[in-house]
CSV table of C-alpha atoms in Angstrom, one decimal:
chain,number,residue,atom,x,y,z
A,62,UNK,CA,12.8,18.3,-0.7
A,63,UNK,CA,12.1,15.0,-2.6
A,64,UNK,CA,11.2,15.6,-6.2
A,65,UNK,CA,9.3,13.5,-8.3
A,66,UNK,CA,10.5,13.3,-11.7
A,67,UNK,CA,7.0,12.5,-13.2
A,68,UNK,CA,6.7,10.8,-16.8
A,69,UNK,CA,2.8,11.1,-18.4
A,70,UNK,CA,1.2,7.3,-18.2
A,71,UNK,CA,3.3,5.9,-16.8
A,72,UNK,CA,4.4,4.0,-12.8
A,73,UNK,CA,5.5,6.8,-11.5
A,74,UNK,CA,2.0,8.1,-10.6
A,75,UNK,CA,2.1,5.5,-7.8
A,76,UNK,CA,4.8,7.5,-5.8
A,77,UNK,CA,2.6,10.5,-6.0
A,78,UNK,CA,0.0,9.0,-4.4
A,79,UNK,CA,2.3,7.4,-1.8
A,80,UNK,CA,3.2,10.6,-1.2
A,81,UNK,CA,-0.4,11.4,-0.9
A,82,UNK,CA,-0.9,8.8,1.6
A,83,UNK,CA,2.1,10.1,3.9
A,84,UNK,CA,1.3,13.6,3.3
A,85,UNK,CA,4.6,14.6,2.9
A,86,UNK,CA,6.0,17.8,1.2
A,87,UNK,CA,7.3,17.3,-2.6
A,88,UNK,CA,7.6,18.6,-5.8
A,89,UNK,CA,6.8,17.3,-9.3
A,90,UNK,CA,8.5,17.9,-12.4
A,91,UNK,CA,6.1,16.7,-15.3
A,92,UNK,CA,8.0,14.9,-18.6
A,93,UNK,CA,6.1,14.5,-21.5
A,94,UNK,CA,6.2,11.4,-23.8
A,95,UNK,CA,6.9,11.2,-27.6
A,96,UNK,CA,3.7,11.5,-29.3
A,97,UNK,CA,5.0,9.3,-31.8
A,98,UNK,CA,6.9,6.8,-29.9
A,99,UNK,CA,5.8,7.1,-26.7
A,100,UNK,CA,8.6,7.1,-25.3
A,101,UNK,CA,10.0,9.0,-22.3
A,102,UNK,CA,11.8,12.2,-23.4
A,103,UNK,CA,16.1,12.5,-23.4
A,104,UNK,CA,15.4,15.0,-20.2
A,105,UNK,CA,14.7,11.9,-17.7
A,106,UNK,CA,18.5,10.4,-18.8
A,107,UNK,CA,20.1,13.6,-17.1
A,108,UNK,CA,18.5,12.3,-14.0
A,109,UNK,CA,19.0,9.1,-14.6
A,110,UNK,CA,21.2,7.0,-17.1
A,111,UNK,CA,18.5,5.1,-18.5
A,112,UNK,CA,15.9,7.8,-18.6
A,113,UNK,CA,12.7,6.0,-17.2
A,114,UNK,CA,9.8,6.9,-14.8
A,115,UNK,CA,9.9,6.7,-12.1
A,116,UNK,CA,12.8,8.3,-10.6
A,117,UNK,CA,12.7,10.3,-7.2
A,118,UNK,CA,15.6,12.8,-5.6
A,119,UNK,CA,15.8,13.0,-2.1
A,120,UNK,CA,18.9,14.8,-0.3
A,121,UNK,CA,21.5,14.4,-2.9
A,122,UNK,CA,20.2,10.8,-3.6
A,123,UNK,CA,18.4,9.5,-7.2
A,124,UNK,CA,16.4,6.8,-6.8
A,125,UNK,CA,15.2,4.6,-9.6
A,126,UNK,CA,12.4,1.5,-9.6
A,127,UNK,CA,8.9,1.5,-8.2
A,128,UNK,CA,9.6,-1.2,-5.7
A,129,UNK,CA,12.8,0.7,-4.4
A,130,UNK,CA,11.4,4.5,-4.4
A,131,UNK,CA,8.3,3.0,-2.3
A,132,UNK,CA,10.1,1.1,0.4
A,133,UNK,CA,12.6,4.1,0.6
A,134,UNK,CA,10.0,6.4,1.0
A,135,UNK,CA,8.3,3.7,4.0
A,136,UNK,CA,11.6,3.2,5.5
A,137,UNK,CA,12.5,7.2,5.9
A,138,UNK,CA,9.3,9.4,5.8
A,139,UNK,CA,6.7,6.1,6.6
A,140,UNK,CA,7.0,6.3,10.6
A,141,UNK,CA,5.3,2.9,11.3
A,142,UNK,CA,2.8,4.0,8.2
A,143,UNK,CA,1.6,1.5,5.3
A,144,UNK,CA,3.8,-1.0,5.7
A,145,UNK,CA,3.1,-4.7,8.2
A,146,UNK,CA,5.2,-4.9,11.6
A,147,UNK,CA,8.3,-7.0,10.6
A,148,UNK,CA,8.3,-10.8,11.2
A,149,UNK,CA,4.2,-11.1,11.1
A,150,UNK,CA,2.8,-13.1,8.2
A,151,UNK,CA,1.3,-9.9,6.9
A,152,UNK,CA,4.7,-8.4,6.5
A,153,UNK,CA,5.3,-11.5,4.6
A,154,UNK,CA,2.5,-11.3,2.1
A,155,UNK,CA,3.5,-7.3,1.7
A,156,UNK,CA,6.7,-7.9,0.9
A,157,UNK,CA,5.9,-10.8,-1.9
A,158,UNK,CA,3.0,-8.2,-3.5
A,159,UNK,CA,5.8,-5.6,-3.6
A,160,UNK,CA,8.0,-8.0,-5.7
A,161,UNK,CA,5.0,-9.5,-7.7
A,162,UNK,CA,3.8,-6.1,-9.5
A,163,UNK,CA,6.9,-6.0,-11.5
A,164,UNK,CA,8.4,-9.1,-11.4
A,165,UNK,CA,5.8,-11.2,-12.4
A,166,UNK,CA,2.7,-9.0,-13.5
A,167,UNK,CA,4.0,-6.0,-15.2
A,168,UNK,CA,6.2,-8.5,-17.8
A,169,UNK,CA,3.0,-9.8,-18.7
A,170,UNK,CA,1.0,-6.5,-19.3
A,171,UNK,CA,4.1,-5.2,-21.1
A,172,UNK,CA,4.3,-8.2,-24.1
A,173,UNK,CA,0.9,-7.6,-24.5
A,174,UNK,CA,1.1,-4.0,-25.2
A,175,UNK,CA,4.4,-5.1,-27.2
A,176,UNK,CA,2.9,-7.7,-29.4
A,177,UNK,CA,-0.2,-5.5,-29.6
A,178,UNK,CA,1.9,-2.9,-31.9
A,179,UNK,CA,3.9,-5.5,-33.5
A,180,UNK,CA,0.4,-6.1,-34.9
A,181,UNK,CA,0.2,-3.0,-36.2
A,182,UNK,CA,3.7,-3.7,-38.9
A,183,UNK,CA,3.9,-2.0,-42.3
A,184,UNK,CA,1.3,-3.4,-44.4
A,185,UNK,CA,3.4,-5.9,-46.6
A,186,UNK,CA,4.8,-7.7,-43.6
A,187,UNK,CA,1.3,-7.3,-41.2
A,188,UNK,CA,-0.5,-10.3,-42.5
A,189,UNK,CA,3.0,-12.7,-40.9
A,190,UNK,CA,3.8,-10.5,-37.8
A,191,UNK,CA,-0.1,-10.8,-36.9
A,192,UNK,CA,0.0,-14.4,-37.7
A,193,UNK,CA,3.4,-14.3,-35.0
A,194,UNK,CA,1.3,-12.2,-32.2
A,195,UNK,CA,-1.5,-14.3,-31.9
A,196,UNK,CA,0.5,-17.5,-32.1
A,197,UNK,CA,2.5,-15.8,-28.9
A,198,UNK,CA,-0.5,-14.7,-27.5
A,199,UNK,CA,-2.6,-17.9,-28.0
A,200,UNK,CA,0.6,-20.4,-26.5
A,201,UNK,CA,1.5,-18.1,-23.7
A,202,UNK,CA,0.2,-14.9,-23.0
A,203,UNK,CA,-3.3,-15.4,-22.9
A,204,UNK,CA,-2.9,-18.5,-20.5
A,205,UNK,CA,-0.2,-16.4,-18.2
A,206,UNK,CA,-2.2,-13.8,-17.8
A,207,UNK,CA,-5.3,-15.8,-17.4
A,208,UNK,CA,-3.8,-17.3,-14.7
A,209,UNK,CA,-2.5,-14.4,-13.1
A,210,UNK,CA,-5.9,-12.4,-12.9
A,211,UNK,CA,-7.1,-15.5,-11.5
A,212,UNK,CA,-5.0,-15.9,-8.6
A,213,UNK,CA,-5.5,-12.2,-7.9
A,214,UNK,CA,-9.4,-12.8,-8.1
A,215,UNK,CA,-9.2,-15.6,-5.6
A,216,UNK,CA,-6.8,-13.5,-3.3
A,217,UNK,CA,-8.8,-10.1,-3.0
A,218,UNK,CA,-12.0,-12.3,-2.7
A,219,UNK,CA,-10.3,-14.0,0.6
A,220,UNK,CA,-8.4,-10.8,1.6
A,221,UNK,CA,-9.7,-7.0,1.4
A,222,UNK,CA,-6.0,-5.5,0.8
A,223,UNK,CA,-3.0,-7.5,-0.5
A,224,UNK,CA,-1.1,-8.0,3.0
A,225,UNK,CA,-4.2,-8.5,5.0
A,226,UNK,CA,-7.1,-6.7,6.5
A,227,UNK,CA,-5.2,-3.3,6.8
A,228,UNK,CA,-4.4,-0.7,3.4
A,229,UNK,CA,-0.6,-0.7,2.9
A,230,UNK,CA,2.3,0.3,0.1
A,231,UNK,CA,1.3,-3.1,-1.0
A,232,UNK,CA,-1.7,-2.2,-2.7
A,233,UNK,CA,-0.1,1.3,-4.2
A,234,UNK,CA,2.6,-0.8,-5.9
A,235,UNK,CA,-0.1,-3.4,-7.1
A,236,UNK,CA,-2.7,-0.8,-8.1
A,237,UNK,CA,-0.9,0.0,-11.8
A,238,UNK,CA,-0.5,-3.6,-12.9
A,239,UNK,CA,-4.7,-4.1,-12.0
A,240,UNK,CA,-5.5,-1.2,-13.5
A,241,UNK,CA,-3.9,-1.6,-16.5
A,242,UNK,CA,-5.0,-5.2,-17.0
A,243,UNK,CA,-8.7,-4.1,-15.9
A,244,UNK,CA,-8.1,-1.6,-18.8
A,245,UNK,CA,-6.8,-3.3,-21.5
A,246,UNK,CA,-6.9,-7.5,-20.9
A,247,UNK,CA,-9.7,-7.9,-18.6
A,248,UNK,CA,-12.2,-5.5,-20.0
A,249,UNK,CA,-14.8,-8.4,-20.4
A,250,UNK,CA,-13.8,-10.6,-18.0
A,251,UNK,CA,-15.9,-10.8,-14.9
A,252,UNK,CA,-13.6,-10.6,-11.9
A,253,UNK,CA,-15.2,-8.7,-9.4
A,254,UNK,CA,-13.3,-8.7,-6.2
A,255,UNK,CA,-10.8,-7.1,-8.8
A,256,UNK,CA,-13.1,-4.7,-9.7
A,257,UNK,CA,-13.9,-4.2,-6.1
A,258,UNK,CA,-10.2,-3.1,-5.0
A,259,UNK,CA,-9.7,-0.7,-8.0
A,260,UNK,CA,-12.9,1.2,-7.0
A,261,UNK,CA,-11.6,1.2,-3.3
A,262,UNK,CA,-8.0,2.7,-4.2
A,263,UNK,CA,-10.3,5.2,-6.4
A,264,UNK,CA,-12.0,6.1,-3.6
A,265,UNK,CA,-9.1,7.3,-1.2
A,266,UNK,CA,-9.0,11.1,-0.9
A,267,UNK,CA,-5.1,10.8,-1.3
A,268,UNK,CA,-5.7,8.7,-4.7
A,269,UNK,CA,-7.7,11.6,-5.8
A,270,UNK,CA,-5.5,14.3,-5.0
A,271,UNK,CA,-2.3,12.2,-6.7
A,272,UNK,CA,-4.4,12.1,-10.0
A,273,UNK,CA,-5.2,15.5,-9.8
A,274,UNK,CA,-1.6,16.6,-9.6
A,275,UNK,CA,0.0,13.7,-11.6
A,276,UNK,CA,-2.5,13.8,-14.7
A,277,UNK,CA,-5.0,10.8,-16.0
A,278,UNK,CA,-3.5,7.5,-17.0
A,279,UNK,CA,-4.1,7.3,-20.8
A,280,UNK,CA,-4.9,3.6,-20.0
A,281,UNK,CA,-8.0,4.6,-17.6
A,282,UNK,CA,-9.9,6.9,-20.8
């Protein structure tokens, strides 16, 4: 039976609805985070040494990493399912968007959200580390991440799903880094083949039933 070991908030609400999508049999087991640091509870580190989300177990196997878990789950349970036929140019594109989310995108999202609380410094020292943030985000974050939504804008306005025409594993691993950046950076922004692609994941029926077992994102209220 492959178990989910699902952290509140946080990636791992992608491989339910992977799961969704393949309909396959599972079981979650829900971790809370700290409600004063956020962070994922000691629990996750007897599954896994570094005790993040997500992590899957699968036949004697732990498996760690967004990117992994979903092409583990395509290559054993997938039959042919979400992912591009091998050597085609839309295997291609899948396989960069499956590296993109959190190599390039996620880093981003996540120095925001850092620099964000550094903001947020005892009073005596908040006037400099606010001063520090905005200098950060002024020289490189903003820009980055400008860019970035940009290139996604122009990408889904030329393609309706990341590898091509057709809904893949793609899209699941890209759908938490637009989210959260629709959320929390892009809130005014006017992007809307962006907005477009988060309201067609929304709409899947397996989406649905993922959210409904996994919990909200705190990022999407």
């Amino acid at each position: 039976m492959i178990t989910v070991h699902h952290l509140e908030n946080s990636r791992s609400q992608r491989v339910l609805w992977l799961l969704e999508e393949l309909e396959l049999d599972y079981e979650i087991r829900h971790y809370r985070r700290d409600p004063r640091t956020s962070l994922a509870p000691p629990e996750l580190r007897a599954i896994h040494p570094l005790g993040k989300s997500p992590v899957v177990t699968d036949e004697g196997l732990t498996i760690a990493e967004s990117g992994a878990i979903i092409e583990y789950l395509i290559e054993c349970y997938g039959a042919g399912r979400l992912a591009p036929e091998t050597g085609t140019a839309e295997h291609l594109r899948y396989r960069y968007w499956m590296h993109y989310a959190e190599g390039t995108m996620m880093p981003l999202l996540v120095m925001s959200l850092i620099f964000n609380r550094v903001e947020q410094a005892p009073l005596l020292i908040r006037p400099i580390a606010k001063a520090i943030s905005r200098q950060v985000k002024s020289a490189y974050l903003g820009p980055n991440l400008t860019a970035n939504l940009d290139y996604l804008e122009a990408e889904l306005s030329q393609h309706e799903w990341f590898a091509g025409s057709e809904f893949s594993a793609a899209d699941i691993q890209m759908s938490f880094p637009l989210e959260a950046a629709a959320a929390r950076v892009a809130r005014d922004q006017n992007r809307p083949a962006i907005g477009r692609f988060i309201e067609r994941i929304r709409e899947r029926e397996a989406y649905q039933r993922a959210m409904e077992k996994g919990g909200p994102y705190e990022f999407l209220t």
